[in-house]
Coordinates of C-alpha atoms in Angstrom, one line a residue:
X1309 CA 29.6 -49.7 4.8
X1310 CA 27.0 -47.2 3.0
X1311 CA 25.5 -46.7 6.5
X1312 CA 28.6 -45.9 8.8
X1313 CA 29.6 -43.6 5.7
X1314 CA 26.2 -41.7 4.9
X1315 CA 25.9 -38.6 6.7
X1316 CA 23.0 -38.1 8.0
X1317 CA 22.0 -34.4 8.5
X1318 CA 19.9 -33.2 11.2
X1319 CA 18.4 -30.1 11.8
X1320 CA 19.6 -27.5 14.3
X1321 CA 17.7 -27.3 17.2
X1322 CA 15.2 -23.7 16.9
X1323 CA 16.1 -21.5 19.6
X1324 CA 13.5 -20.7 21.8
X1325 CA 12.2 -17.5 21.6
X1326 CA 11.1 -15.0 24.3
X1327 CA 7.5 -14.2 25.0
X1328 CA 7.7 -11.2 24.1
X1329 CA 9.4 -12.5 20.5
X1330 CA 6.3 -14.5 20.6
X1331 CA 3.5 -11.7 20.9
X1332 CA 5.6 -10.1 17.9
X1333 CA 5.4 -12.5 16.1
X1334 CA 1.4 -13.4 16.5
X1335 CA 1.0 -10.0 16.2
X1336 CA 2.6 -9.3 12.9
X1337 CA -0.1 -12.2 11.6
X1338 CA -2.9 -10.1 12.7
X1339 CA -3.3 -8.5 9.5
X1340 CA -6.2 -5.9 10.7
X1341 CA -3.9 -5.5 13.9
X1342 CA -1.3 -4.6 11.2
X1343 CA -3.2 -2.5 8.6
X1344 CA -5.0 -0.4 11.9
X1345 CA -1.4 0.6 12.7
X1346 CA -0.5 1.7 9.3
X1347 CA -3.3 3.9 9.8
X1348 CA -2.4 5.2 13.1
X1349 CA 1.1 5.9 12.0
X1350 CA -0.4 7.6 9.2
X1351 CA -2.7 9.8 11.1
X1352 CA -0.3 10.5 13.7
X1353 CA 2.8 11.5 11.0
X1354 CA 0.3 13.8 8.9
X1355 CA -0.7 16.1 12.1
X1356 CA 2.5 16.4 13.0
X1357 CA 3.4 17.2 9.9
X1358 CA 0.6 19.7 9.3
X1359 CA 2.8 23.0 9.5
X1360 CA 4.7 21.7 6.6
X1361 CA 1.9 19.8 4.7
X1362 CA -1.1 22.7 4.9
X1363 CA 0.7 25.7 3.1
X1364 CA 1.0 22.6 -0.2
X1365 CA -1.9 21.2 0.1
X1366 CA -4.1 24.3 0.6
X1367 CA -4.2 28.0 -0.5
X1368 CA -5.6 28.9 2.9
X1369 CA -3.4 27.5 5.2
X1370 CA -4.1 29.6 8.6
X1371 CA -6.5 27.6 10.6
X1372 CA -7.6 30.8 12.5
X1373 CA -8.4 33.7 9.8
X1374 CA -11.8 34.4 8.4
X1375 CA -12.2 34.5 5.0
X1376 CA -15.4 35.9 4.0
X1377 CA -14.7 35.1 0.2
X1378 CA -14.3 31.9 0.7
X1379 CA -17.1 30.6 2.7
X1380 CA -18.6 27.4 2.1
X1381 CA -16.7 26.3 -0.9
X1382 CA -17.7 22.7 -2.1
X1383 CA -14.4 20.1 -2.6
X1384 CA -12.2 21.1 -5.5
X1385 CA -8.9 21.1 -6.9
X1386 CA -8.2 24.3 -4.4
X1387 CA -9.7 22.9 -1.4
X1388 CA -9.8 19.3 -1.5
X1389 CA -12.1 19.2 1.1
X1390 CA -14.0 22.6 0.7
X1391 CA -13.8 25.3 3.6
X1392 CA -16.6 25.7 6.2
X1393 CA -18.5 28.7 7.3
X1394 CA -15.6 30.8 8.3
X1395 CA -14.0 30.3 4.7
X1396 CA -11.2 27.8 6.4
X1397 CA -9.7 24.9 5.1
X1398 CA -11.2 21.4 6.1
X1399 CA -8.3 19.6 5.2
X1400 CA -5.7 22.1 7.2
X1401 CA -7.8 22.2 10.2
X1402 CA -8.4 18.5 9.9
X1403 CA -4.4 17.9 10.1
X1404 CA -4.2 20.9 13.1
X1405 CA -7.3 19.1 14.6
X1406 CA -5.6 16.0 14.8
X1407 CA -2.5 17.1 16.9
X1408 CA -5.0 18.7 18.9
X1409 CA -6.7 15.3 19.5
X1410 CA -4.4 13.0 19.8
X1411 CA -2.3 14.7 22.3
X1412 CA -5.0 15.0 24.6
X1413 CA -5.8 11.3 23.9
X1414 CA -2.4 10.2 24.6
X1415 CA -1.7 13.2 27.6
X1416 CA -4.9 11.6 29.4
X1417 CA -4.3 8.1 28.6
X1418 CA -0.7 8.3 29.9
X1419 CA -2.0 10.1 33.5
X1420 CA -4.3 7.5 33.6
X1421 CA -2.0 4.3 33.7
X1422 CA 0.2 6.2 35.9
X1423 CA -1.9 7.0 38.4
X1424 CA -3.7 4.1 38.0
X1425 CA -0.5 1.4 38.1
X1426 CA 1.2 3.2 41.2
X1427 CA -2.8 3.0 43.0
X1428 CA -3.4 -0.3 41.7
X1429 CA 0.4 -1.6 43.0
X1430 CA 0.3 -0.2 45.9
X1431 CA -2.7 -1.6 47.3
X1432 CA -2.6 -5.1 46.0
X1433 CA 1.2 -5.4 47.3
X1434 CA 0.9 -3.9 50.6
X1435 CA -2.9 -5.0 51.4
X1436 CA -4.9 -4.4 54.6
X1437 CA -5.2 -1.0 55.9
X1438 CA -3.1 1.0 52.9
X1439 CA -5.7 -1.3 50.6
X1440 CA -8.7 -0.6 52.1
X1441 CA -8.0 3.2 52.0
X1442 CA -6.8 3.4 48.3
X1443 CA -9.6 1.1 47.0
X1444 CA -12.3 3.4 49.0
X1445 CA -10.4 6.4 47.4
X1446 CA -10.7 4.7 44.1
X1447 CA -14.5 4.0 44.5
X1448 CA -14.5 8.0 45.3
X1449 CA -13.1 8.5 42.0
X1450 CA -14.9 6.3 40.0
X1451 CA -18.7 7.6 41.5
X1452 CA -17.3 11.2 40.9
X1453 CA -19.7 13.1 38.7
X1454 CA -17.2 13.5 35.5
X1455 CA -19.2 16.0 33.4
X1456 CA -20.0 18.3 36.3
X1457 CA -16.6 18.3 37.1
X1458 CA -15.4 19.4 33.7
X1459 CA -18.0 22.0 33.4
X1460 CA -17.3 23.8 36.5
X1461 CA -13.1 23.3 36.6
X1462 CA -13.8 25.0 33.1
X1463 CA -15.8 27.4 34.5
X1464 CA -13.3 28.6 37.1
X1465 CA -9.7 28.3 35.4
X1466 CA -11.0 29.8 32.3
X1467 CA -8.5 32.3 31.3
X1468 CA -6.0 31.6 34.0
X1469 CA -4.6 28.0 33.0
X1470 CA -4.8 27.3 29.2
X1471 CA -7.8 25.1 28.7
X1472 CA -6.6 22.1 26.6
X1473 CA -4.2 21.3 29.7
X1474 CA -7.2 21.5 32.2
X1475 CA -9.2 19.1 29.9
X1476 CA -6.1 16.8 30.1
X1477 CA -5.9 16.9 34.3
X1478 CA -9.3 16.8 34.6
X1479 CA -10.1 13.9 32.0
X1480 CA -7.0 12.0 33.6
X1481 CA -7.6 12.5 37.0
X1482 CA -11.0 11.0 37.2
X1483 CA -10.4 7.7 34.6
X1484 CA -7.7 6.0 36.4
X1485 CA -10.3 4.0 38.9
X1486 CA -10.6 1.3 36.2
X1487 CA -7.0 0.7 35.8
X1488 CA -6.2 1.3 39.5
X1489 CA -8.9 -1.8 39.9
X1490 CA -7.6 -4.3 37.1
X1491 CA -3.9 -4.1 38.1
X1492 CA -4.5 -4.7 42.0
X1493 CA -5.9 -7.9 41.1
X1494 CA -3.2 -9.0 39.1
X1495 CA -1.2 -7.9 41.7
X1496 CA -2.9 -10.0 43.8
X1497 CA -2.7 -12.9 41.7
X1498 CA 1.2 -12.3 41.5
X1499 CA 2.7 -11.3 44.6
X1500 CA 1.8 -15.2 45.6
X1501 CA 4.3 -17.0 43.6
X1502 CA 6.8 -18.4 45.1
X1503 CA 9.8 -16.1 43.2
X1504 CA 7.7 -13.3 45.0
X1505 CA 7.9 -14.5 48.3
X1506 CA 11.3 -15.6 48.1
X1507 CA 12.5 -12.1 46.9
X1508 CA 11.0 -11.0 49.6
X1509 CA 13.0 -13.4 51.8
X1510 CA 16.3 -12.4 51.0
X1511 CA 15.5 -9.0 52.0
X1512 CA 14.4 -6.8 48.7
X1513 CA 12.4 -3.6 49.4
X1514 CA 9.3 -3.5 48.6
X1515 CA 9.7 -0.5 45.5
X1516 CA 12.4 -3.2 44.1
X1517 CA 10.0 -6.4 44.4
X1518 CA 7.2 -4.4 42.9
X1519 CA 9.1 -2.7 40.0
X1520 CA 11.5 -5.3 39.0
X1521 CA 9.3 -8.5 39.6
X1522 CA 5.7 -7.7 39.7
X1523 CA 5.2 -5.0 37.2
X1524 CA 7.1 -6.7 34.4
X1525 CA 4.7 -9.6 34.9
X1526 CA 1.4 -7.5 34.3
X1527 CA 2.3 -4.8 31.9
X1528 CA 0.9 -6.9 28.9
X1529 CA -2.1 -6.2 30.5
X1530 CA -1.5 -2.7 31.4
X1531 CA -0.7 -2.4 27.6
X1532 CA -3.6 -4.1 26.4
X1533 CA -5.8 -1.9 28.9
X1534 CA -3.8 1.7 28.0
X1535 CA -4.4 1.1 24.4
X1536 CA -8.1 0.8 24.5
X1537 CA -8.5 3.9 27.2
X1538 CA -6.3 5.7 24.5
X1539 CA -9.6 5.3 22.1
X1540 CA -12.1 6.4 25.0
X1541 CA -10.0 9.8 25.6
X1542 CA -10.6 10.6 22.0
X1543 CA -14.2 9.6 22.3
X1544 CA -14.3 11.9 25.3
X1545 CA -12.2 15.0 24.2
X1546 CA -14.4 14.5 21.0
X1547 CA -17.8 14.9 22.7
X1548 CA -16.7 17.4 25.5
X1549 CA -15.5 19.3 22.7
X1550 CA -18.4 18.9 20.6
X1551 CA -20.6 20.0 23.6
X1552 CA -18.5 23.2 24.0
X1553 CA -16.7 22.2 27.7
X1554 CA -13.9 20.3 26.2
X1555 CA -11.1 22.3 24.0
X1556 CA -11.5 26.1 23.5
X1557 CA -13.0 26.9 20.6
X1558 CA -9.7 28.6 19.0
X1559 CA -8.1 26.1 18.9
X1560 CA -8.8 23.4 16.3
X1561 CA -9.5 19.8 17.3
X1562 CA -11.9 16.7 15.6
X1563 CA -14.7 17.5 18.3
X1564 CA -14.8 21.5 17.1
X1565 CA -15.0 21.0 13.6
X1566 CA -18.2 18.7 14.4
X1567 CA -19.2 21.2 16.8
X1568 CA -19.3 24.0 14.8
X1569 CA -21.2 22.3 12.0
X1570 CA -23.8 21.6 14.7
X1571 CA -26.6 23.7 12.7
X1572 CA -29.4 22.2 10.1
X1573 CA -28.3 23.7 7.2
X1574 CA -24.4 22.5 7.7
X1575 CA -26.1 19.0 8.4
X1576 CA -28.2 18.7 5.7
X1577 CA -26.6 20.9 2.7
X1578 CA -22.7 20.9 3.7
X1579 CA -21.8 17.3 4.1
X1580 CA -18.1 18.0 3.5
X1581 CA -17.6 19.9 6.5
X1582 CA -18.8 17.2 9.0
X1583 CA -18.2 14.6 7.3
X1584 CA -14.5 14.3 7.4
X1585 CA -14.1 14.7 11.0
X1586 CA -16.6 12.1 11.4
X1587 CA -15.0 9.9 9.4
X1588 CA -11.3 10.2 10.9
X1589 CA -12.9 9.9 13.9
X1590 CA -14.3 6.6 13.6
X1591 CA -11.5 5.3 11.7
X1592 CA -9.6 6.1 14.2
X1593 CA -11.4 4.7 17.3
X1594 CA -11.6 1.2 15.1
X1595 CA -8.3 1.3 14.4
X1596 CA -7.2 1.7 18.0
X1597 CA -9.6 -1.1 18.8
X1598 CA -7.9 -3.2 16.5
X1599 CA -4.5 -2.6 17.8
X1600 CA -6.0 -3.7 21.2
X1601 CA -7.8 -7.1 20.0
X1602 CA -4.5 -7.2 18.0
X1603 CA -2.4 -7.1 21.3
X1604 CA -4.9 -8.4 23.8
X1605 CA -4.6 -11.8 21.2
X1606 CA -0.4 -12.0 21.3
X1607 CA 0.3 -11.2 24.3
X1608 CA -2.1 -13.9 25.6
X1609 CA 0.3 -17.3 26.3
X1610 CA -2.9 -19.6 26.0
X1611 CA -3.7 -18.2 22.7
X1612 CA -2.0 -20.6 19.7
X1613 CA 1.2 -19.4 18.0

């Protein structure tokens, strides 16, 4: 009979995949998520890279040295972006600049959900006492006057610990209130499920329970959070730098170059030299923000596939 001889063919049943196959996958759609990452990757390879790239893409590739002759030189095929008002290259310190800033945005970003994941653990798992003392702490932190800190910690270690590493404690050791916040209430949230409290029954320590089960269940959001802070460092180093109390002056960052084109003439007359700073900066704060919408959207389970 046709029917007991047809074969009928049925499809293989899709394996399920894991959420965090999921996020990838929503996030790979997210095709400003996608193209602000190019553009990270992009940024981040060419200041690393700017040792190697400066000396071919620029006759003067010290980032340091005056050059009297070649002061304020309009973009050409020499200086693709024309030199400021020391005679250096905008393009070469552009690239330095941007090691410069994005180690102190990552540097700060990375104390920040440290500090703020251990704080945040530790007093949403342990509550009562230990969490009241933390969270008052934290309140301490978060009311601390930031600027006036930064000014006067500059002020005394100047010349005795190098200053881009005092920006970094400093910057970092009076952000992580927020984070410290947001992950004691998921903690919180999570330590009353019932795979909590029967870890807990069978006896495993509390650095086990909260490492092994309770942190793996709320570092999407610690992700989601650590990516957007990444932006506001760079915002900050930018302006603190810009204002003079941020990196030393030597060395090259985004928030320098702006800074030393703060002057009329620069502003009005020498576009390229502010101008490009400005730009990558802005590009690259979007950009960040875009990564964070980008992951805040996939690794949400609610949000559609």
């Amino acid at each position: 009979m046709a029917s007991s001889t047809t074969i009928t063919q049925q499809k293989k049943p899709e394996r399920s995949l894991s959420p965090w196959q999921i996020a990838r996958r929503k996030f790979v759609r997210n095709k400003l998520a996608m193209i602000s990452s190019c553009f990270i990757v992009l940024v981040t390879l060419m200041s690393l890279s700017a040792p190697f790239l400066a000396p071919v893409l620029s006759p003067l590739p010290d980032i340091s040295k005056v050059n009297i002759g070649a002061m304020n030189i309009e973009p050409n095929s020499e200086h693709l972006l024309g030199t400021d008002k020391s005679g250096r290259d905008v393009l070469t310190r552009l690239f330095y600049g941007g090691r410069i800033s994005l180690l102190v945005g990552f540097s700060a970003t990375l104390m920040v959900i440290v500090l703020g994941t251990l704080v945040g653990a530790l007093a949403g798992f342990f509550g009562g006492m230990i969490d009241s003392i933390l969270m008052r702490f934290t309140d301490f932190v978060l009311n601390f006057p930031f600027l006036v800190f930064v000014i006067v910690l500059n002020t005394i270690l100047y010349g005795i610990v190098d200053g881009l590493w005092v920006l970094i404690i400093v910057i970092g050791a009076l952000s992580w209130g927020g984070v410290a916040r947001l992950v004691r209430s998921k903690v919180l949230a999570e330590k009353e499920n019932e795979y909590i409290l029967a870890a807990l029954s069978i006896g495993c320590s509390p650095f086990k329970v909260i490492t092994k089960h309770l942190l793996p269940n709320v570092i999407s959001t610690i992700i989601v959070q650590g990516t957007l802070i990444f932006a506001t460092m760079i915002v900050i180093e930018s302006a603190l730098s810009y204002l003079g109390f941020g990196v030393p002056q030597a060395t090259p960052s985004w928030g320098n170059m702006l800074s030393s084109a703060n002057e009329p003439d620069v502003l009005q007359g020498k576009p390229w030299i502010w101008m490009p700073p400005a730009i990558i900066i802005t590009l690259t704060i979007l950009s960040i923000n875009f990564i964070g919408e980008g992951l805040k959207d996939a690794l949400n389970p609610k949000s559609l596939r």
